[in-house]
Amino acid sequence: MAQVVLQDIVKSYGSLYAVNHVSLTVDDGEFVALVGPSGCGKTTTLNLVAGLLPMTDGDIVIGDRIVTDLDPKDRDIAMVFQNYALYPNKTVYKNLAFPLQMRKLPKDEIDQKVRAAAKVLDIVPLLERRPRELSGGQQQRVALGRALVRDPRVFLMDEPLSNLDAKLRVQMRTEIKRFHQDLNATIIYVTHDQLEAVTMADKMAVMNKGFLQQYDTPKNVFDNPVNTFVASFIGSPAMSLVPLEVVQRGDQAVLTNEAGWELPLSAMNTRKALKATTNKVVLGARHSTIKLHKSETVGAVPARVYTVEPTGDITFVQAFVGEAVVIVSLDPTVIVRPDEDVWLEFDQERMHLFDGETTMALSAA
Amino acid sequence: MSIATGRAASPLSARSAKKPNVFSRMAAHRTDYLYVLPALIVMMVVIAYPIYYTIELSFYRTPPNLQLRDKVWAGFDNYTAVLSSSVFHEVTLNTVIWTVASTFFSFVLGLGAALSLHREFIGRGLFRALLMIPYVVSAVAASYVWKWLYHSDFGVIGALAVQLGFTSEPINFLDNRQTVLSSLIVVNIWREFSFAMVMMMAGLQTVPEQLLRAAQVDGATPWNRFWHVTFPHLKGVSMVTVLLLMVANFNSIIIPFIMTGGGPADASHIWITHIYQLAFGRQQWGAAAAYAVILFIVMMALGYFYVKALTRGDEARQE
Amino acid sequence: MTTTATYERPRVRKPIDWWRWAGRGFITFIMLFATLPMLWMILTSVKTQFAAMQYPPQWWPAEPTLNSYIKLLNPNDQIGQDFLRYFGNSFYVSFLTTVLGVVVAVPAAYAFSRFRFPGRTFLFFSVLVRNMFPAVVFLVPLFILMRWLGLVNTHGSLVLTYLTFGLPLSIWLLKGFYDNIPIQLEQAARIDGATRFQAFLLIVMPLSSPGIIATSIFSFIGAWNEYIYAYTFLSRDDQMTLPVGIQRFFTEFATDWPGLMAATFLMSVPVVVMFLVLQKYFVQALTEGAVKH
């Protein structure tokens, strides 16, 4: 296994930038997830690492080699595709053997490796079948097997679970995680599903519109999103974002909106809010950090309930604060009704403030 | 949800101005051209060169022995000769009748056959296969078979007509200025209606079953269902089919060439057979070339629609 | 206490499904239209000359004979010798056209499907537009060209010409097939250690074999049936292909209708058999491109 370094890589089509100066380092044995909405450049990035697309600028290092100018076959990588890309005219056995044949391994060694990989993935009974005779989950395993059989330096995975049904996806998620732990493999994993990234990856790289937004552990990305995009993309339900104005009252800052209410900020949040480039800030809060009051309360802002969604052990309430929708989680014993007036209290310790102009997180320091 | 991180802004604007020019892009893709090269060479030799040559010939008077070094510049003489010749109008009218009637009836018969065969029943595959055989066998075979069917003395069609009491004596289908063109059109329809059938059958498969059910629930009669649901879905395929039929008919030569040679008295000459006769029968190379160029221009107009219809959606697919 | 609810049962008389009957009638008519001429061809071919030339016609051959066929297929007979030679010529030309067509069309179609090089669209359309032009337009210049290349009265002139009939359609069809093969398969192969060419040869080619079969049938049938170029380019008797050669029977033995029908039948057998066996591919090839799903 090996580390992977992306050095300022660029992929452009004319004036269109699919990947815009992305740099990051994947350590040896690390599981890194590239996440972002469709069209954010994550799959392009992966294809650049694989060498399937010519790169406009920058370098890619795998292990101790600069592989920028190497063919995919010479990069010593394995890849699992979203549609599995199993060769439809070959049996499972021959699919697994193909990468070894291409490397001209002796026949008995191929056989031994194929059987070993098949055993690990529990697909021995399927070896003589063809891909179309397999279920989605089985195909997925074969695709993993084809990657595994060669013992590559890096595994690249392009949304490998998105064609599976929900239940199988959860199951395969654990299996891939096991796979990573057992092999201590370096994995770069592309997904649009932030939940997959959060649950599986050691680190996640959040991308949007070709730019790398944040690269950190899932916990840090979740706790300290660098901007409103990351804040709204990571976590389910998403972080609620309320655009407000900041006004200074003495040495304390307060947030207001057109309705005229004022929300005084703590000392630390005041320092943050006053760093904004203009008087526009965005208040961010996760559902669990907001308290709902049924009557007017000091330090709480008025809102109107829009929908109530009971999920069993938690009830989610969507409420309007001005034009913005705020999601609050409630104990199911609390009864609220649509169109009811409520008051929301934000946890000053755990709230986020973003610059209304640049969308970047505001820090106290 | 627009977002701009601090480091992003500058390189984007700085680089986006630079757009690679065509030549550097061609150079970057140079190996791609190798794949197309063999096809291009063949097409160039056998198409581009002849097109150029036809145009050149049309402006010269070339001796009957086709010795090109003896050719004489003639300007537009060949064109004026062609357009003012007495047969031009009859041949053009014949061409229009031939093309339009063949296309129309082939399409209608093909559509009817496709609709009748759309419902699943035992032997449907066999029916389709049998109906397609006339399309698969050569036009030469079709011409000889029909020539025999139309035979003035022993033709089975003439005999049948008499037996059923339509006429008192066998009609001489092919040696009669009134009947010859329609007789040839029947042969042409016989040969190509199943092309339309296959196309329309494929088209029918794209009609969503749910839509037809919905229409049925909404109380639409079979005719209404056809007219409001099925037919609109067939529009695209129909257009392509009609265009392909038109092109094929406009360009077809074998049936009139073998069955009548354009006769009697030019009654079954269409442009193509006429051009052939001018060139290889009377060695009027210049006039034949001028004809060909005119035909060319007509075809280019049709070709515009042909390519447009054929490539629907192709350009939507991207890398 | 129970009450029996009474429901109304509307009386409906099943109407006659006119559409269905119209369809049946139509299919009967069109089947007769399509098959009767072929049937008459076969019936005539097994008649004696005398039986064929009767009025009113003998609807069913009174004394069927295979004489015409025996004559055509007998290599010791002059007619049989000629016929078999034409048959061989036709086969040779069609086969060569088909093989060369595949060799040239496959890489071109692959490139049009996979690569985005400048001028791709223009080149693609110019290839397609070939089908718009009638043979006659090209006859004279091609005749001159073939004369210059020294190919008049050779099968090479026909193969070269037939190639260009077939190519646009073959390229168009194969491109459709390549478009439908996921590019990920090639990417997987290249990551698995294959070069671009190996990926094409080992993965893409086998998957596109239905397309190659389909285009091959088309080229073969097209070449087998072609008449006007063969008629113009060949004048030597021993070179002629069947459609042209058959005409010689017609003029020399003007009254031998059973013989001509038998020759026509034999000429049609290869393409009809080919069509029946590979019908699926043929139909697919015919409709591909025109019907987008």
PDB file of N, CA and C in Angstrom, chain B residues 99-139:
ATOM      1  N   THR B  99     -41.531   8.595 -57.376  1.00  0.00           N
ATOM      2  CA  THR B  99     -41.022   8.748 -56.012  1.00  0.00           C
ATOM      3  C   THR B  99     -42.158   8.895 -55.008  1.00  0.00           C
ATOM      4  N   VAL B 100     -43.084   9.793 -55.317  1.00  0.00           N
ATOM      5  CA  VAL B 100     -44.147  10.081 -54.350  1.00  0.00           C
ATOM      6  C   VAL B 100     -45.080   8.873 -54.195  1.00  0.00           C
ATOM      7  N   ALA B 101     -45.498   8.282 -55.325  1.00  0.00           N
ATOM      8  CA  ALA B 101     -46.441   7.168 -55.229  1.00  0.00           C
ATOM      9  C   ALA B 101     -45.798   5.966 -54.544  1.00  0.00           C
ATOM     10  N   SER B 102     -44.568   5.648 -54.930  1.00  0.00           N
ATOM     11  CA  SER B 102     -43.893   4.508 -54.296  1.00  0.00           C
ATOM     12  C   SER B 102     -43.763   4.733 -52.800  1.00  0.00           C
ATOM     13  N   THR B 103     -43.337   5.936 -52.439  1.00  0.00           N
ATOM     14  CA  THR B 103     -43.122   6.230 -51.025  1.00  0.00           C
ATOM     15  C   THR B 103     -44.437   6.164 -50.257  1.00  0.00           C
ATOM     16  N   PHE B 104     -45.448   6.829 -50.818  1.00  0.00           N
ATOM     17  CA  PHE B 104     -46.728   6.897 -50.119  1.00  0.00           C
ATOM     18  C   PHE B 104     -47.305   5.506 -49.885  1.00  0.00           C
ATOM     19  N   PHE B 105     -47.413   4.710 -50.956  1.00  0.00           N
ATOM     20  CA  PHE B 105     -48.059   3.407 -50.804  1.00  0.00           C
ATOM     21  C   PHE B 105     -47.201   2.441 -49.981  1.00  0.00           C
ATOM     22  N   SER B 106     -45.899   2.508 -50.157  1.00  0.00           N
ATOM     23  CA  SER B 106     -45.036   1.647 -49.334  1.00  0.00           C
ATOM     24  C   SER B 106     -45.220   1.980 -47.863  1.00  0.00           C
ATOM     25  N   PHE B 107     -45.277   3.257 -47.589  1.00  0.00           N
ATOM     26  CA  PHE B 107     -45.413   3.664 -46.194  1.00  0.00           C
ATOM     27  C   PHE B 107     -46.756   3.229 -45.619  1.00  0.00           C
ATOM     28  N   VAL B 108     -47.813   3.472 -46.380  1.00  0.00           N
ATOM     29  CA  VAL B 108     -49.143   3.128 -45.879  1.00  0.00           C
ATOM     30  C   VAL B 108     -49.274   1.613 -45.682  1.00  0.00           C
ATOM     31  N   LEU B 109     -48.840   0.848 -46.688  1.00  0.00           N
ATOM     32  CA  LEU B 109     -48.901  -0.603 -46.544  1.00  0.00           C
ATOM     33  C   LEU B 109     -48.028  -1.067 -45.381  1.00  0.00           C
ATOM     34  N   GLY B 110     -46.859  -0.494 -45.270  1.00  0.00           N
ATOM     35  CA  GLY B 110     -45.945  -0.876 -44.194  1.00  0.00           C
ATOM     36  C   GLY B 110     -46.525  -0.563 -42.829  1.00  0.00           C
ATOM     37  N   LEU B 111     -47.122   0.624 -42.715  1.00  0.00           N
ATOM     38  CA  LEU B 111     -47.732   1.010 -41.443  1.00  0.00           C
ATOM     39  C   LEU B 111     -48.881   0.067 -41.103  1.00  0.00           C
ATOM     40  N   GLY B 112     -49.710  -0.218 -42.112  1.00  0.00           N
ATOM     41  CA  GLY B 112     -50.834  -1.131 -41.887  1.00  0.00           C
ATOM     42  C   GLY B 112     -50.344  -2.499 -41.433  1.00  0.00           C
ATOM     43  N   ALA B 113     -49.327  -3.005 -42.117  1.00  0.00           N
ATOM     44  CA  ALA B 113     -48.794  -4.320 -41.754  1.00  0.00           C
ATOM     45  C   ALA B 113     -48.219  -4.293 -40.351  1.00  0.00           C
ATOM     46  N   ALA B 114     -47.528  -3.208 -40.018  1.00  0.00           N
ATOM     47  CA  ALA B 114     -46.928  -3.109 -38.684  1.00  0.00           C
ATOM     48  C   ALA B 114     -48.016  -3.109 -37.616  1.00  0.00           C
ATOM     49  N   LEU B 115     -49.089  -2.357 -37.864  1.00  0.00           N
ATOM     50  CA  LEU B 115     -50.178  -2.303 -36.881  1.00  0.00           C
ATOM     51  C   LEU B 115     -50.848  -3.665 -36.747  1.00  0.00           C
ATOM     52  N   SER B 116     -51.042  -4.347 -37.881  1.00  0.00           N
ATOM     53  CA  SER B 116     -51.700  -5.654 -37.818  1.00  0.00           C
ATOM     54  C   SER B 116     -50.810  -6.684 -37.135  1.00  0.00           C
ATOM     55  N   LEU B 117     -49.511  -6.516 -37.263  1.00  0.00           N
ATOM     56  CA  LEU B 117     -48.602  -7.495 -36.678  1.00  0.00           C
ATOM     57  C   LEU B 117     -48.169  -7.117 -35.270  1.00  0.00           C
ATOM     58  N   HIS B 118     -48.631  -5.956 -34.798  1.00  0.00           N
ATOM     59  CA  HIS B 118     -48.152  -5.501 -33.500  1.00  0.00           C
ATOM     60  C   HIS B 118     -48.664  -6.394 -32.377  1.00  0.00           C
ATOM     61  N   ARG B 119     -49.922  -6.831 -32.524  1.00  0.00           N
ATOM     62  CA  ARG B 119     -50.484  -7.731 -31.526  1.00  0.00           C
ATOM     63  C   ARG B 119     -49.769  -9.082 -31.604  1.00  0.00           C
ATOM     64  N   GLU B 120     -49.477  -9.633 -30.452  1.00  0.00           N
ATOM     65  CA  GLU B 120     -48.782 -10.923 -30.390  1.00  0.00           C
ATOM     66  C   GLU B 120     -49.710 -12.042 -30.845  1.00  0.00           C
ATOM     67  N   PHE B 121     -49.291 -12.858 -31.795  1.00  0.00           N
ATOM     68  CA  PHE B 121     -50.066 -14.056 -32.134  1.00  0.00           C
ATOM     69  C   PHE B 121     -49.134 -15.117 -32.711  1.00  0.00           C
ATOM     70  N   ILE B 122     -49.631 -16.342 -32.709  1.00  0.00           N
ATOM     71  CA  ILE B 122     -48.786 -17.451 -33.169  1.00  0.00           C
ATOM     72  C   ILE B 122     -48.481 -17.267 -34.649  1.00  0.00           C
ATOM     73  N   GLY B 123     -47.243 -17.414 -35.018  1.00  0.00           N
ATOM     74  CA  GLY B 123     -46.870 -17.302 -36.420  1.00  0.00           C
ATOM     75  C   GLY B 123     -46.528 -15.881 -36.835  1.00  0.00           C
ATOM     76  N   ARG B 124     -46.515 -14.968 -35.870  1.00  0.00           N
ATOM     77  CA  ARG B 124     -46.215 -13.590 -36.211  1.00  0.00           C
ATOM     78  C   ARG B 124     -44.812 -13.463 -36.784  1.00  0.00           C
ATOM     79  N   GLY B 125     -43.854 -14.156 -36.163  1.00  0.00           N
ATOM     80  CA  GLY B 125     -42.477 -14.094 -36.646  1.00  0.00           C
ATOM     81  C   GLY B 125     -42.362 -14.600 -38.072  1.00  0.00           C
ATOM     82  N   LEU B 126     -43.092 -15.676 -38.351  1.00  0.00           N
ATOM     83  CA  LEU B 126     -43.061 -16.242 -39.697  1.00  0.00           C
ATOM     84  C   LEU B 126     -43.652 -15.256 -40.707  1.00  0.00           C
ATOM     85  N   PHE B 127     -44.762 -14.638 -40.317  1.00  0.00           N
ATOM     86  CA  PHE B 127     -45.388 -13.644 -41.195  1.00  0.00           C
ATOM     87  C   PHE B 127     -44.409 -12.530 -41.521  1.00  0.00           C
ATOM     88  N   ARG B 128     -43.766 -12.043 -40.468  1.00  0.00           N
ATOM     89  CA  ARG B 128     -42.853 -10.929 -40.689  1.00  0.00           C
ATOM     90  C   ARG B 128     -41.719 -11.346 -41.623  1.00  0.00           C
ATOM     91  N   ALA B 129     -41.190 -12.540 -41.382  1.00  0.00           N
ATOM     92  CA  ALA B 129     -40.078 -13.010 -42.205  1.00  0.00           C
ATOM     93  C   ALA B 129     -40.499 -13.129 -43.667  1.00  0.00           C
ATOM     94  N   LEU B 130     -41.678 -13.718 -43.889  1.00  0.00           N
ATOM     95  CA  LEU B 130     -42.140 -13.883 -45.267  1.00  0.00           C
ATOM     96  C   LEU B 130     -42.343 -12.535 -45.946  1.00  0.00           C
ATOM     97  N   LEU B 131     -42.925 -11.597 -45.181  1.00  0.00           N
ATOM     98  CA  LEU B 131     -43.174 -10.272 -45.764  1.00  0.00           C
ATOM     99  C   LEU B 131     -41.877  -9.567 -46.121  1.00  0.00           C
ATOM    100  N   MET B 132     -40.812  -9.928 -45.437  1.00  0.00           N
ATOM    101  CA  MET B 132     -39.564  -9.206 -45.682  1.00  0.00           C
ATOM    102  C   MET B 132     -38.740  -9.769 -46.824  1.00  0.00           C
ATOM    103  N   ILE B 133     -39.078 -10.967 -47.250  1.00  0.00           N
ATOM    104  CA  ILE B 133     -38.248 -11.574 -48.300  1.00  0.00           C
ATOM    105  C   ILE B 133     -38.156 -10.704 -49.563  1.00  0.00           C
ATOM    106  N   PRO B 134     -39.262 -10.111 -50.032  1.00  0.00           N
ATOM    107  CA  PRO B 134     -39.110  -9.257 -51.220  1.00  0.00           C
ATOM    108  C   PRO B 134     -38.089  -8.148 -51.039  1.00  0.00           C
ATOM    109  N   TYR B 135     -37.944  -7.675 -49.796  1.00  0.00           N
ATOM    110  CA  TYR B 135     -36.993  -6.605 -49.553  1.00  0.00           C
ATOM    111  C   TYR B 135     -35.562  -7.114 -49.588  1.00  0.00           C
ATOM    112  N   VAL B 136     -35.405  -8.391 -49.227  1.00  0.00           N
ATOM    113  CA  VAL B 136     -34.047  -8.937 -49.127  1.00  0.00           C
ATOM    114  C   VAL B 136     -33.514  -9.371 -50.487  1.00  0.00           C
ATOM    115  N   VAL B 137     -34.377  -9.944 -51.322  1.00  0.00           N
ATOM    116  CA  VAL B 137     -33.886 -10.414 -52.621  1.00  0.00           C
ATOM    117  C   VAL B 137     -33.569  -9.212 -53.505  1.00  0.00           C
ATOM    118  N   SER B 138     -32.745  -9.437 -54.482  1.00  0.00           N
ATOM    119  CA  SER B 138     -32.286  -8.303 -55.274  1.00  0.00           C
ATOM    120  C   SER B 138     -33.403  -7.761 -56.159  1.00  0.00           C
ATOM    121  N   ALA B 139     -33.285  -6.482 -56.465  1.00  0.00           N
ATOM    122  CA  ALA B 139     -34.247  -5.850 -57.354  1.00  0.00           C
ATOM    123  C   ALA B 139     -34.201  -6.513 -58.726  1.00  0.00           C
TER     124      ALA B 139
END
